[in-house]
CSV table of C-alpha atoms and ligand atoms in Angstrom, one decimal:
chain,number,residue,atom,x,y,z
D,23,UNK,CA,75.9,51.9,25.5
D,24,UNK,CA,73.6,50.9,28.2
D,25,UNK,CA,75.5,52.9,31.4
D,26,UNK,CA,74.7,55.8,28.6
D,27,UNK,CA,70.9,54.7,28.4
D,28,UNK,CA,70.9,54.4,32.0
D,29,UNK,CA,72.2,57.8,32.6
D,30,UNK,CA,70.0,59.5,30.5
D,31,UNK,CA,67.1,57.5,31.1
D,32,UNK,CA,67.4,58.8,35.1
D,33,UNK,CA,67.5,62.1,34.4
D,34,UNK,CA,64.3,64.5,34.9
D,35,UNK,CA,63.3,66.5,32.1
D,36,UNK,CA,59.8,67.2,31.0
D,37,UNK,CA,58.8,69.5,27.9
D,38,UNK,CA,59.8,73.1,28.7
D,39,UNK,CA,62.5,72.0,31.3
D,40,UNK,CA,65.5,70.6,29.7
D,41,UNK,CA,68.3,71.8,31.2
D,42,UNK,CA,68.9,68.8,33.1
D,43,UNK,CA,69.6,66.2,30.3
D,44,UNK,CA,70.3,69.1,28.0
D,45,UNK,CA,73.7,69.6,30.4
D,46,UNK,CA,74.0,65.6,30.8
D,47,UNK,CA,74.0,64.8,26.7
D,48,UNK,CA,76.2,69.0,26.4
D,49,UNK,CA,78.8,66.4,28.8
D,50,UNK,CA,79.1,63.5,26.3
D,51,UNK,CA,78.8,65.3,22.9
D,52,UNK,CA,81.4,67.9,24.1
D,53,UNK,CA,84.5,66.4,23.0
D,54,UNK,CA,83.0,64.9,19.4
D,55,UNK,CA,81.7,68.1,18.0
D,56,UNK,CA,82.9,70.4,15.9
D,57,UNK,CA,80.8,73.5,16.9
D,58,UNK,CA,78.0,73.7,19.9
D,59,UNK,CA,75.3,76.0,20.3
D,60,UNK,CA,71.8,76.0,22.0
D,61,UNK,CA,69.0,77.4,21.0
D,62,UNK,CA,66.7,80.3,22.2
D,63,UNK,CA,63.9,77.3,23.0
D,64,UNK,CA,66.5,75.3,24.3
D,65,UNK,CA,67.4,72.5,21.9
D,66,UNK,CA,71.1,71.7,21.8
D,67,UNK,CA,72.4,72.2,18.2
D,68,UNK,CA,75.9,69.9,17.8
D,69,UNK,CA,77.5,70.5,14.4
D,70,UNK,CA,79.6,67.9,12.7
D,71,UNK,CA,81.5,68.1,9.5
D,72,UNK,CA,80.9,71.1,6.7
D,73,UNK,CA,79.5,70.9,3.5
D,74,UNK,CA,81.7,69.2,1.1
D,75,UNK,CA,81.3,69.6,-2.8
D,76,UNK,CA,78.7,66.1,-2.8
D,77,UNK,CA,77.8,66.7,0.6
D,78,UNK,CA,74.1,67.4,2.2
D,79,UNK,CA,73.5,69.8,5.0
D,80,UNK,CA,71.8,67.4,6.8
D,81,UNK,CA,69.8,67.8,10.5
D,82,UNK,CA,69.2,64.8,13.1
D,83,UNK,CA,66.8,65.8,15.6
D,84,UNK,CA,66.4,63.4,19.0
D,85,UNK,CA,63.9,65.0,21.3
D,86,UNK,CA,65.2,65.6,25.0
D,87,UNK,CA,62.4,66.1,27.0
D,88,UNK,CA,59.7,63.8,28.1
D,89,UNK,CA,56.0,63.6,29.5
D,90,UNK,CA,55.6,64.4,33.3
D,91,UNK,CA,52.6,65.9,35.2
D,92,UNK,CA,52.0,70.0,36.3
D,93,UNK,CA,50.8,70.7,39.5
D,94,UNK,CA,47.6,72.9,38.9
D,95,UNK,CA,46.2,72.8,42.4
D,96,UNK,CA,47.1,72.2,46.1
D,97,UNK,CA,44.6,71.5,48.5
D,98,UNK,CA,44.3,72.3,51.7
D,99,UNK,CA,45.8,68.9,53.2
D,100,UNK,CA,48.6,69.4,50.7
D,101,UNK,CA,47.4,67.3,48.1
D,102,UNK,CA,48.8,68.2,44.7
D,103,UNK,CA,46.3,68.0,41.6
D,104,UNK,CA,47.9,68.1,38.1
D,105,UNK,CA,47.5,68.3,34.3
D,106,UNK,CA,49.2,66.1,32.0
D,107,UNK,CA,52.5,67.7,29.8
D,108,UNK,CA,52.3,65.4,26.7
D,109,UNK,CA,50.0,62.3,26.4
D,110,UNK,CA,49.6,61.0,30.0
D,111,UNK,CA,47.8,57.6,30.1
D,112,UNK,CA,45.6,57.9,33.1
D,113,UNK,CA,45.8,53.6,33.9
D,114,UNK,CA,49.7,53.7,34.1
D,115,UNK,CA,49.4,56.6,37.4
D,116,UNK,CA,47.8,54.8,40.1
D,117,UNK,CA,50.8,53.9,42.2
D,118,UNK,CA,53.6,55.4,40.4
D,119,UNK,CA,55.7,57.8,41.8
D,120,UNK,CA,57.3,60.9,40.3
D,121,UNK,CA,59.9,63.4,40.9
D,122,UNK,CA,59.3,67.5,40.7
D,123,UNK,CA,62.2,69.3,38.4
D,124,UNK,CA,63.0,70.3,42.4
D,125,UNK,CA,63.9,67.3,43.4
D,126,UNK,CA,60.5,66.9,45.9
D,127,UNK,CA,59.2,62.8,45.6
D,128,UNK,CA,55.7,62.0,45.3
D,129,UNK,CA,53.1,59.3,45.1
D,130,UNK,CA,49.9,59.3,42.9
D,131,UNK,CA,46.5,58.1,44.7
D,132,UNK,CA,43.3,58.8,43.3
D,133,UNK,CA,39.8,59.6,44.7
D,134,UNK,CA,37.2,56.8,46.1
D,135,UNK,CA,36.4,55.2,42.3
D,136,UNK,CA,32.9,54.4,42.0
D,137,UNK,CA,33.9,51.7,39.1
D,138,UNK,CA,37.5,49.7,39.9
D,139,UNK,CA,37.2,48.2,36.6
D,140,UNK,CA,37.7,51.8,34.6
D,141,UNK,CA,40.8,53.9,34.6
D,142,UNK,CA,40.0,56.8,36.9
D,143,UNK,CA,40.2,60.4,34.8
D,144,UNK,CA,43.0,62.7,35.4
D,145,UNK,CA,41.3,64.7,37.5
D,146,UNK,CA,40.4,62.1,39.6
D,147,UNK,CA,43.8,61.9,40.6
D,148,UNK,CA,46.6,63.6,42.6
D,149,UNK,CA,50.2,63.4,44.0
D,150,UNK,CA,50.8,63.1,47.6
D,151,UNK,CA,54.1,64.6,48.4
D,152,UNK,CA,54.4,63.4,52.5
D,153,UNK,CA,52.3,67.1,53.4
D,154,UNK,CA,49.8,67.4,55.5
D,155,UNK,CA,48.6,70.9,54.8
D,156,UNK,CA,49.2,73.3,52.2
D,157,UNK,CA,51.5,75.4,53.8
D,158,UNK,CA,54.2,72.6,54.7
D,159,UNK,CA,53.6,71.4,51.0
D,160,UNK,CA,57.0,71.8,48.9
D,161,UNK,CA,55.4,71.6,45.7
D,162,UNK,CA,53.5,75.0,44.2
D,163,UNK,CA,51.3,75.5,41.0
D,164,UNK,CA,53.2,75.2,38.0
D,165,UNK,CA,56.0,72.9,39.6
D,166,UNK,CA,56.3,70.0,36.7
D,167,UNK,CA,57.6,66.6,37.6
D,168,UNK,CA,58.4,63.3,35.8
D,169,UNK,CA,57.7,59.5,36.4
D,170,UNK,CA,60.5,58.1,38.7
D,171,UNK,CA,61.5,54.4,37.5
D,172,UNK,CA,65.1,53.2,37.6
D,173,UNK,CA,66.6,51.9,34.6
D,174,UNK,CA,66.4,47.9,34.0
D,175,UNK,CA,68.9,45.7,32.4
D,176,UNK,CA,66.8,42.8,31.2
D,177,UNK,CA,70.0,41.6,29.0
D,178,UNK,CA,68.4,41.5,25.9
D,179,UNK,CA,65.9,44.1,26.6
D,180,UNK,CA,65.7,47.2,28.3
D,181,UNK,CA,63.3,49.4,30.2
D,182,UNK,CA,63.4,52.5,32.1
D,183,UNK,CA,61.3,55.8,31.7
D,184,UNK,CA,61.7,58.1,28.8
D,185,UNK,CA,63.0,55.4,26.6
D,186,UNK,CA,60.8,58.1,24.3
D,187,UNK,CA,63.1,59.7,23.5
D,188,UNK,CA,66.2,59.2,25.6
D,189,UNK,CA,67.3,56.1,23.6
D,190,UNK,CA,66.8,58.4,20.4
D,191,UNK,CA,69.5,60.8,22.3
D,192,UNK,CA,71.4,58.0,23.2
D,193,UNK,CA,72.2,56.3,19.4
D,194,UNK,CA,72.4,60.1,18.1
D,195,UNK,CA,75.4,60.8,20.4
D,196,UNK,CA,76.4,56.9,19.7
D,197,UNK,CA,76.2,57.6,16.1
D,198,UNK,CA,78.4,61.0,16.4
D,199,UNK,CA,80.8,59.2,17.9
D,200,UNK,CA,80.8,56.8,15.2
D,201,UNK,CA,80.9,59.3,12.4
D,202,UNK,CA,84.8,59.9,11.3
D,203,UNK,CA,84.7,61.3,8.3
D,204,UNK,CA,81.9,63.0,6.7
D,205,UNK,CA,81.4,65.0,3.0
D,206,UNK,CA,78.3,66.0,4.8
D,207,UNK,CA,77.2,69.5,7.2
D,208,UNK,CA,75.1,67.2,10.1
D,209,UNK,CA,73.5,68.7,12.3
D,210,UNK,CA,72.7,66.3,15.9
D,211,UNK,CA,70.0,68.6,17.0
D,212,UNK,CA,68.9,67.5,20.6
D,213,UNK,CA,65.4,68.9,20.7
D,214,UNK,CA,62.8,70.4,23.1
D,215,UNK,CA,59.0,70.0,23.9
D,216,UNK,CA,58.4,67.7,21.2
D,217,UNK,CA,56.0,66.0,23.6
D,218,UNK,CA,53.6,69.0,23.5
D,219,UNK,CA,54.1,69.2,19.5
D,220,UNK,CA,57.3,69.3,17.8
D,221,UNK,CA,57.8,72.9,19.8
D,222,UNK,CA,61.7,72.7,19.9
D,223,UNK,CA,61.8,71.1,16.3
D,224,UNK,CA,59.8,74.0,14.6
D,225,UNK,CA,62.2,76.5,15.6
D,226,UNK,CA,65.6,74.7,15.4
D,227,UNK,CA,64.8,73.3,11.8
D,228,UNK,CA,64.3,76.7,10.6
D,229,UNK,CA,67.6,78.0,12.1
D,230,UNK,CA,69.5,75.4,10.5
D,231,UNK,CA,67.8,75.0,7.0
D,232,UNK,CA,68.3,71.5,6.7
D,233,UNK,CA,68.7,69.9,2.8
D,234,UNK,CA,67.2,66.8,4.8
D,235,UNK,CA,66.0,65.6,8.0
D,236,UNK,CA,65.6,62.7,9.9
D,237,UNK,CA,64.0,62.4,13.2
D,238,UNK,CA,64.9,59.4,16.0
D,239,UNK,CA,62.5,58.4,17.5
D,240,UNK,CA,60.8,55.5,18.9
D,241,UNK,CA,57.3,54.2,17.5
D,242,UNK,CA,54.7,51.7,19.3
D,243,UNK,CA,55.0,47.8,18.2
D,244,UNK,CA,52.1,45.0,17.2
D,245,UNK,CA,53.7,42.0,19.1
D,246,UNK,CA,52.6,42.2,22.7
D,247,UNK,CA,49.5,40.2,23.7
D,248,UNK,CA,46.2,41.1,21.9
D,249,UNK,CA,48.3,44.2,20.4
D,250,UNK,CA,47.4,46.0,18.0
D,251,UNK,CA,47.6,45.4,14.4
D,252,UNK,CA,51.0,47.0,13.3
D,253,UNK,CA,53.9,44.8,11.6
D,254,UNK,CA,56.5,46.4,13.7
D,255,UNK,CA,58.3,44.2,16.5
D,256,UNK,CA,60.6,44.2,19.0
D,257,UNK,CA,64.4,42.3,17.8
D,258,UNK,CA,63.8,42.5,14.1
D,259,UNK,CA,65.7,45.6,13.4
D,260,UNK,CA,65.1,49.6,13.8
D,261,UNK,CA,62.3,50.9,11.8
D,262,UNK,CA,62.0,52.9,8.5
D,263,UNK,CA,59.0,54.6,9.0
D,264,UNK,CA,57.1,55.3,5.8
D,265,UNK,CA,53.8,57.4,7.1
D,266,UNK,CA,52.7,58.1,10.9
D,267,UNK,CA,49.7,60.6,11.9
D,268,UNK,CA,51.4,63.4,11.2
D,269,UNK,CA,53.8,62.8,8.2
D,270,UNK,CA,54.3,60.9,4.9
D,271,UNK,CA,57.7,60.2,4.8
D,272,UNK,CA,59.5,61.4,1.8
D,273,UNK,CA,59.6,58.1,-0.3
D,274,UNK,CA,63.4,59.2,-1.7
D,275,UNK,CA,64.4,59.4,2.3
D,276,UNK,CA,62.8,56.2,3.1
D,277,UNK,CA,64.5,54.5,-0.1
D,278,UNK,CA,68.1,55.8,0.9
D,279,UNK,CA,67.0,54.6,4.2
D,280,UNK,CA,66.5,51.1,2.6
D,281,UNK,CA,69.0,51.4,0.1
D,282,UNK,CA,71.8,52.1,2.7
D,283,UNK,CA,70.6,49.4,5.4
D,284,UNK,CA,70.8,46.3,2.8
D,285,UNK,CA,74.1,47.2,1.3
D,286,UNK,CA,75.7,47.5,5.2
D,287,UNK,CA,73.4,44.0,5.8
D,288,UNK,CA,71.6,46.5,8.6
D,289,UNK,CA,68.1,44.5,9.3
D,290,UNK,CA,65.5,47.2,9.3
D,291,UNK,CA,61.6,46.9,9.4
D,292,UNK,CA,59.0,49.2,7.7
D,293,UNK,CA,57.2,51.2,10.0
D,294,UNK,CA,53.5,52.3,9.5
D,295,UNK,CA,52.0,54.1,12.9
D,296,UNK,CA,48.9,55.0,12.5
D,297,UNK,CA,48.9,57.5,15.5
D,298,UNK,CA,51.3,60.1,17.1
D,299,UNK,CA,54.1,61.6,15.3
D,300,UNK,CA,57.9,62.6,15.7
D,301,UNK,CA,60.1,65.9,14.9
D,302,UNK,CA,60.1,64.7,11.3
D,303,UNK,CA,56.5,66.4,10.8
D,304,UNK,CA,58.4,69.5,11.9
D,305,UNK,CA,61.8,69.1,9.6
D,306,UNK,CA,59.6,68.5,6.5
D,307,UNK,CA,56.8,71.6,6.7
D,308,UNK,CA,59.7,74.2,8.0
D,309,UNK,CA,60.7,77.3,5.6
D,310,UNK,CA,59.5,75.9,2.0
D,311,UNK,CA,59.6,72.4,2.9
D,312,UNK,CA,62.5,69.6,3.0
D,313,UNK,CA,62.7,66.3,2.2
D,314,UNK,CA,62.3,64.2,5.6
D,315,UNK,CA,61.6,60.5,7.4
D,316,UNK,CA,62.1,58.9,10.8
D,317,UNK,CA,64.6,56.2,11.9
D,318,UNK,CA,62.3,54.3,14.6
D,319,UNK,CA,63.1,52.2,17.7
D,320,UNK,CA,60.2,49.7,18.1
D,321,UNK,CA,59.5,50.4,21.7
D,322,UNK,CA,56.7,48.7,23.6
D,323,UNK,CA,54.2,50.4,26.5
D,324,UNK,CA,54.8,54.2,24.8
D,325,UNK,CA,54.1,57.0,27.5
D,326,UNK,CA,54.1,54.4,30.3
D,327,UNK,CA,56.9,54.6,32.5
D,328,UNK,CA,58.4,51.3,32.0
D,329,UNK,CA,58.9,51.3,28.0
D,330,UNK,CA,60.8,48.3,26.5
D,331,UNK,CA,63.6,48.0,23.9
D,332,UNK,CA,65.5,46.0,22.2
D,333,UNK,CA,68.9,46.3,22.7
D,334,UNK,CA,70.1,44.8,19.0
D,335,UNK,CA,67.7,47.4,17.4
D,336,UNK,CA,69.4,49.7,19.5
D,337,UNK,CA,72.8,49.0,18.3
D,338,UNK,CA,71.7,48.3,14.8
D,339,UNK,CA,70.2,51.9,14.9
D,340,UNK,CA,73.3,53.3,15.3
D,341,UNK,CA,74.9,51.5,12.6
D,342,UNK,CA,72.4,52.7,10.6
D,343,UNK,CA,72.5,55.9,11.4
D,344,UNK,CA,76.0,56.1,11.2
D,345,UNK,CA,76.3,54.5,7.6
D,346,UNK,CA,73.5,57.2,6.2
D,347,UNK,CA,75.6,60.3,7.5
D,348,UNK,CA,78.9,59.1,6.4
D,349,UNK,CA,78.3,58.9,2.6
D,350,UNK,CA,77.2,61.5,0.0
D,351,UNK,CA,72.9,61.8,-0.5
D,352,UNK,CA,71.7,61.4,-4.1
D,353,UNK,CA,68.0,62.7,-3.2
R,13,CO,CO1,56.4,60.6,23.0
R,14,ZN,ZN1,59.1,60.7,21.1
């Protein structure tokens, strides 16, 4: 799996500009799908299987896109200011470099900071591109860009960029590749601009009118140095969230989560996050409502770009995932 991770980790696709890794996951779901469509938002819809008599019409949703940067302001020595797309964190930027959706590389500096010891606010930063004025500066307002960091293989563990959500992507195709046979409709439904609020979710899960949903996605962990207080940690299995900021999980989805992980001997955590949310929060409040939860990858450093996962929760995802779809639901 990890050339896959790699592959889709590298690729540069903030909220509202998909078509990048839409095309790159299009490639590798392509052959394993019984039907393909995208969406007028942009979220790639990949059916497998129809509705058998004990079968569940049942939607997946991964979200494609991740955080990056808009330019909002060139100056007129070609200095790039910028708003945040999603939740930026202002002390990962100094340093970092990022790529524009047009290929242009940049750098982020910041203004003379009257207190080193503070993270400087976002507008106390900018992205230096290699121009000198604003006329030789290849970036314009509204040009969006994404963190550049290449992937790294750290055996056990893995980091790269857009871990949120690429490695969600990544065990939903793994998982579709997995699934055989199926008495169940599932829907893989490769989502946009979840990073600016569930955007691409909203409108896909009330085209396809799930019976139940489950979002992948990852979810912060408690077991990094002075962390905070959350039981969730890297190597001890993918998560079964049961609440986040934004969503109870339904309690019958989180005990067929359960239920189906023990009997396949699938280690799994419970998952309590007490901020953010996922495309689940969308599934569950679309047309009159439907049943919903969250299969999590611990992931540490969320919205940073170096996030870190496990590679066994990775795998054991998948197996997870794999063993809910290919069964009949009693919920
Ligand atoms: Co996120
Ligand atoms: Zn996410």
């Amino acid at each position: 799996m990890k050339p896959l991770i790699q592959k889709l980790t590298e690729t540069f696709s903030p909220s509202g500009y998909e078509t990048a890794i839409r095309e790159a996951i299009r490639a590798e779901v392509e052959a394993l799908a019984d039907e393909i469509r995208t969406d007028p938002l942009g979220s790639l819809i990949v059916r497998k299987g129809t509705k058998g008599k004990n079968g569940k019409r049942i939607m997946i949703a991964a979200h494609m896109d991740e955080i990056g940067l808009i330019a909002t302001h060139v100056d007129d020595n070609g200095f790039v200011r910028f708003a945040g797309i999603g939740g930026i964190r202002p002390q990962a930027l100094t340093g970092s470099r990022v790529r524009f959706v047009n290929g242009v590389p940049g750098v982020i500096g910041t203004d003379r900071l009257a207190d080193l010891t503070k993270a400087p606010a976002l507008e106390q930063c900018f992205i230096d591109v290699g121009a000198s004025s604003k006329k030789d500066c290849p970036v314009k307002v509204g040009d969006v860009c994404g963190f550049e960091r290449p992937f790294l293989d750290l055996g056990g563990r893995l980091v790269a960029k857009s871990m949120d959500d690429r490695i969600g992507c990544a065990v939903a195709i793994e998982a579709l590749r997995a699934l055989k046979e199926t008495p169940n409709e599932v829907y893989f439904v490769f989502t946009t601009q979840e990073e600016v609020g569930v955007r691409g979710a909203t409108a896909s899960a009330f085209g396809v009118d799930p019976d139940v949903g489950l979002a992948v996605d990852v979810t912060g962990t408690g077991d990094t140095p002075k962390g905070s207080k959350m039981e969730v940690g890297l190597g001890k299995g993918p998560a079964v969230k049961v609440k986040d900021a934004g969503m109870l999980a339904d309690p019958r989805v989180v005990e067929w989560m359960i239920r189906t992980a023990e009997k396949a001997k699938i280690p799994y955590q419970r998952e309590v996050l007490e901020g953010g949310s996922t495309d689940a929060r969308a599934i569950q409040l679309t047309r009159a409502g439907v049943p919903a939860g969250c299969l999590s990858i611990p992931t540490r450093y969320v919205h940073t770009p170096s996030e870190m996962v496990d590679y066994s929760d990775v795998q054991n995802a998948v197996k997870l995932l794999a063993a809910l779809l290919s069964k009949p639901v009693n919920i």
